[in-house]
C-alpha cells in the first residue's frame, strides 16, 4: 500500500471518529445514550493541531445546548419573579379586599411551586462542588430559603383569614402587607442564590472575618424577625408585623434596646425569650458563641476557623484562643448569674414586678419576679436596654440597690472582656500577696476614660436637670438618677427619667456621649473610649507641638491614632447620613431625630418617645443604623472592600495648607 493511500485512510479514520464524538455528544444532551466503540482510536495518533481542533468542535457542540438551557431557566425565573412583583404591587396597593386579596394570595402561593422547582434545578454546565460538606451547605441554604418563603406565605394567609373574620381589618393590614413583601424578598434571594452561588458566597465570606461578622449578624437578625412574628410570640395576632419584628430583633442582636412597642405587653413568654436570647447572642458574638460550644464539647476547631476567631476577638495567638473563648463565656454567665440573684433579692421590696402586662403600674409587665430578674440581668450585662416593665426602670428611680446593681452590670459589660481578664489576673496576684504587674496602657485608658465620662456627665446632668426632668424626685434620688443615667447613656439604654422632658442642651450632650460609647471588646457600641482618648491625645500633642501623641506616659503609635480618626470620621459620616434620611421621612424635631439616630448607631437604645411613631421608612433607617453601629463602621468598610495588590511604588509627597 502506498504512502498516499495510508495517509488517506488515517485521515478518513480521524474524521469518522470526530463525527462519532459529535454525534455522541448531541445524543447525550438529548438524553439518548450511544454505545461506545469497541476499539477506541489509538492515543497519540493525532497531532496537537488536530486534537485542539477536535476539542474546539466539541465545545461548539456543547455550547448551544448549555446556553439554551441556561437562557430558558433564566427566562423562567425572570417570568416568575416579574409575575410575583406585579401581584405584590397590586396586593400592597389594595391592602385587604375580599374580592381581590384571596385571588391574589392564591396566585402568589401558586407561583411558589414553579419558583421552587427552578431554584432547586442545577444549572447546566455549572461546576459542582466536590465533597459532601459543600453540597450539604448548598442544600441547607436552599431549604432554609424555601422554608422562610413558606413561612411568610402561611403568615400572610393567617393575617388574611383573621381580617376576613374581624369587623375591622385595619389592625391586620400592616402584617398582611409585611409578609407579602417578605415573600417577594425571599423569592428574589432564592433566584440570586440559585445553583451554587450561595455556596460560593458563604465560602468566600467564611475566609473574611469582617464579611463573616456582618453576614452572621444580618442572618441572625433576619431569622429573629421571623420568630418574633410567629403567632406564639405575640399577644395579639394583629401585632405580628414583620417590620416591627425585624426592628426588635435587630435591636436585640445589636444590643441596642430601641423598641417600637411595649415589650412586656406585646410579646408572650416565647417572644420575650427570643429577645433575650438574641441579646445574649449579640453580646457574646455569633462566632464566639458557636466556637465556644465546640470547645466546651471537647472538640477542636479547624485551623482556618481558629485563625478567623483570633483576628475577631484579638486573642493574640492560636494557643490562647481556647482560654480566651472559655473566659469570655465564663465571665458572661458568672456576672449575669450574680446580677440575676441580686435583682431577685432586691425586687422582693417591689411586689408590683409580679403583676402582668394588663396592670398599668409602671413596674408591672413581667408577671414573674424571677423572669424579670434574669431578663434584666442579661439585658444589662449585654448593654441591650430591654426591660419588661412598662416604664423601663423609671419605677425604680429611687431604689439604690436595683439601680446600682444594673449600673454595675452595665459598667462591667461595657469595659470589655480583655480588661475584665486583666483585672482578674491583677486581683489574683494581690490575693497571693505578690506584687502585680502594672496594668496595660489599654486597661488604664479604658478605666480612666470610663470613670471621667461617668462622673463628669453625671455632674453635668445633675446641674442641668435638677429642676427639669429630675424635679419630681427627692434630692437623694436625683443624685442616683443622674449617676445611673450617665452610666446607661453611653451604651446601655435603660432610663429612670423621662428623656423627652430633658432640656435641649442635655439632649445634645447625650448625643455626644452616646457616640463615644463603650470600650473595645465589650458588648457596647460607639466609637469606643480608646478612640476618644487617642484623638484627644493627638489634638493635645498638636497644640503642644509634640511629634507624636502621648497618653499616660506612653507614646501612641501613628497607626493607632490613624485608625481612631478613621473610625470617628466614618461614624460621624454614617450618623449624618442617617439624620438626613430621617429628616426626609419624619416630621419630628431635628434634635430629637438626631438623638434617635445617635442612639441607634451607638447601640445605646435611648429614646425621647418618638420611636413608636416612626414611619416604615424611618424604622428601616434605624435598622441600618443599629446594624452599622454594632458591626462597626470600619468592619463594614473592610467587608465591602476588595483585595488590592500592593505595589512597591512610593508616590512623591507635597505640602497642603490646612486650617
XYZ file of C-alpha atoms in Angstrom, residues 196-428:
233
model
C -24.047 27.032 43.698
C -23.879 30.800 44.050
C -24.974 30.659 47.681
C -22.318 28.044 48.453
C -19.587 30.109 46.820
C -20.774 33.258 48.588
C -20.725 31.579 52.003
C -17.326 30.033 51.302
C -15.864 33.433 50.389
C -17.379 35.061 53.475
C -16.028 32.336 55.769
C -12.448 33.334 54.892
C -13.031 37.051 55.542
C -13.559 37.987 59.238
C -15.254 41.329 58.517
C -17.664 39.852 55.981
C -18.343 36.900 58.246
C -19.262 39.204 61.135
C -21.592 41.330 59.005
C -23.223 38.265 57.448
C -23.713 36.465 60.768
C -25.366 39.461 62.437
C -27.572 40.068 59.401
C -28.791 36.468 59.159
C -29.414 36.259 62.911
C -31.452 39.478 62.904
C -33.469 38.327 59.892
C -34.273 34.948 61.449
C -35.117 36.659 64.737
C -37.559 38.903 62.904
C -39.361 35.818 61.607
C -39.534 34.290 65.083
C -40.966 37.475 66.596
C -43.822 37.444 64.056
C -44.998 33.943 64.946
C -48.483 33.799 66.499
C -46.866 32.182 69.542
C -44.588 35.215 70.009
C -47.201 37.995 70.178
C -50.164 38.520 72.467
C -52.392 39.702 69.598
C -52.050 38.375 66.053
C -52.607 41.843 64.609
C -49.315 42.920 66.214
C -47.376 40.380 64.104
C -45.798 42.879 61.714
C -42.583 41.657 60.132
C -41.129 45.171 60.021
C -41.725 45.634 63.754
C -40.392 42.135 64.410
C -37.287 42.821 62.321
C -36.786 46.138 64.121
C -36.993 44.494 67.549
C -34.806 41.542 66.503
C -32.153 43.859 65.057
C -32.286 45.962 68.203
C -31.801 42.819 70.310
C -28.991 41.201 68.319
C -27.251 44.582 68.039
C -27.768 45.040 71.831
C -29.450 48.398 71.294
C -32.748 48.357 73.181
C -34.885 50.505 70.904
C -38.420 49.147 70.542
C -41.489 50.307 68.670
C -43.822 48.816 71.280
C -44.001 47.778 74.918
C -42.030 44.522 75.114
C -43.840 43.222 78.193
C -47.310 43.963 76.804
C -46.731 42.986 73.162
C -44.810 39.711 73.355
C -45.568 36.433 75.074
C -43.067 34.499 77.156
C -41.805 32.872 73.954
C -41.313 36.258 72.283
C -39.530 37.648 75.333
C -37.287 34.563 75.410
C -36.403 35.128 71.744
C -35.455 38.735 72.527
C -33.217 37.845 75.480
C -31.535 35.014 73.530
C -30.858 37.393 70.640
C -29.406 39.915 73.085
C -27.173 37.208 74.560
C -26.030 36.164 71.085
C -25.368 39.765 70.126
C -23.473 40.464 73.332
C -21.162 37.483 73.007
C -20.947 37.484 69.231
C -22.231 34.752 66.944
C -18.824 33.325 66.057
C -17.610 33.390 69.669
C -20.744 31.624 70.886
C -20.671 28.889 68.244
C -16.936 28.296 68.702
C -17.383 28.137 72.474
C -19.851 25.275 72.110
C -17.285 23.373 70.057
C -14.525 23.998 72.605
C -16.694 23.110 75.606
C -17.744 19.886 73.877
C -14.082 18.852 73.766
C -13.722 19.125 70.011
C -11.046 21.012 68.105
C -11.585 23.985 65.844
C -10.341 23.911 62.304
C -7.212 25.916 61.586
C -8.981 28.351 59.257
C -11.825 28.906 61.734
C -9.337 29.401 64.555
C -7.393 31.993 62.568
C -10.590 33.929 61.845
C -11.577 33.885 65.529
C -8.129 35.041 66.653
C -8.498 38.109 64.451
C -12.106 38.762 65.502
C -11.627 38.588 69.296
C -7.963 39.683 69.370
C -6.872 36.524 71.188
C -3.232 37.150 70.340
C -2.404 33.636 69.141
C -3.969 30.297 68.340
C -2.621 28.906 71.610
C -4.541 31.499 73.657
C -7.771 31.126 71.669
C -9.250 28.288 73.728
C -8.571 30.041 77.033
C -9.975 33.321 75.718
C -13.198 31.711 74.494
C -13.804 29.911 77.788
C -13.016 33.096 79.729
C -15.472 35.200 77.707
C -18.339 32.747 78.178
C -17.423 32.139 81.823
C -17.316 35.835 82.727
C -20.615 36.445 80.962
C -22.520 33.665 82.714
C -20.937 34.462 86.088
C -21.797 38.165 86.125
C -25.273 37.579 84.721
C -25.990 34.936 87.368
C -24.781 37.201 90.185
C -26.813 40.100 88.812
C -29.963 37.993 88.476
C -29.677 36.750 92.074
C -29.180 40.277 93.422
C -32.080 41.660 91.403
C -34.315 38.812 92.542
C -33.484 39.614 96.154
C -33.979 43.373 95.780
C -37.282 43.107 93.878
C -38.758 41.455 96.966
C -39.398 45.008 98.160
C -41.339 45.741 94.949
C -44.206 43.222 94.620
C -45.559 45.165 91.635
C -42.980 43.360 89.480
C -45.106 40.203 89.675
C -48.099 41.924 88.080
C -48.919 41.121 84.471
C -48.883 43.382 81.406
C -52.545 44.316 81.887
C -51.721 46.214 85.071
C -50.965 49.908 84.351
C -48.400 50.244 87.156
C -45.009 51.463 85.787
C -43.164 48.498 87.335
C -45.679 45.872 86.160
C -45.396 43.925 82.925
C -43.285 40.831 83.547
C -45.761 38.816 85.593
C -42.948 36.860 87.243
C -40.250 38.096 89.589
C -37.598 35.515 88.661
C -38.104 36.022 84.920
C -37.862 39.805 85.330
C -34.572 39.398 87.216
C -32.998 37.071 84.636
C -34.209 39.148 81.693
C -32.938 42.410 83.193
C -29.567 40.943 84.232
C -28.849 39.590 80.749
C -30.067 42.803 79.140
C -27.921 44.928 81.469
C -24.666 42.980 81.093
C -25.092 42.836 77.307
C -25.905 46.580 77.321
C -29.155 45.797 75.498
C -31.513 48.073 77.454
C -34.676 45.955 77.130
C -36.952 45.844 80.160
C -40.246 44.055 80.809
C -41.685 46.868 82.947
C -43.989 49.352 81.261
C -41.841 52.394 82.110
C -38.453 50.690 81.819
C -36.679 51.364 85.151
C -38.440 54.665 85.900
C -40.385 52.980 88.689
C -37.091 52.122 90.411
C -35.607 55.637 90.184
C -35.328 55.886 93.984
C -34.180 52.282 94.554
C -30.437 52.408 95.221
C -29.911 48.600 95.317
C -31.593 47.903 91.971
C -30.142 50.917 90.153
C -26.605 50.266 91.422
C -26.838 46.557 90.506
C -27.961 47.344 86.969
C -25.340 50.112 86.679
C -22.612 47.701 87.817
C -23.665 45.118 85.217
C -23.657 47.812 82.529
C -20.201 49.008 83.547
C -18.654 45.534 83.670
C -20.156 44.618 80.310
C -19.021 47.919 78.830
C -15.321 47.889 79.753
C -14.599 44.838 77.615
C -13.550 41.241 78.187
C -9.787 41.922 77.848
C -9.898 44.452 80.682
C -12.014 42.117 82.831
C -9.495 39.315 82.372
C -6.577 41.624 83.160
C -8.271 42.887 86.324
C -8.933 39.295 87.368
C -5.251 38.398 86.998
C -4.253 41.598 88.792
C -6.565 40.816 91.732
C -5.359 37.211 91.889
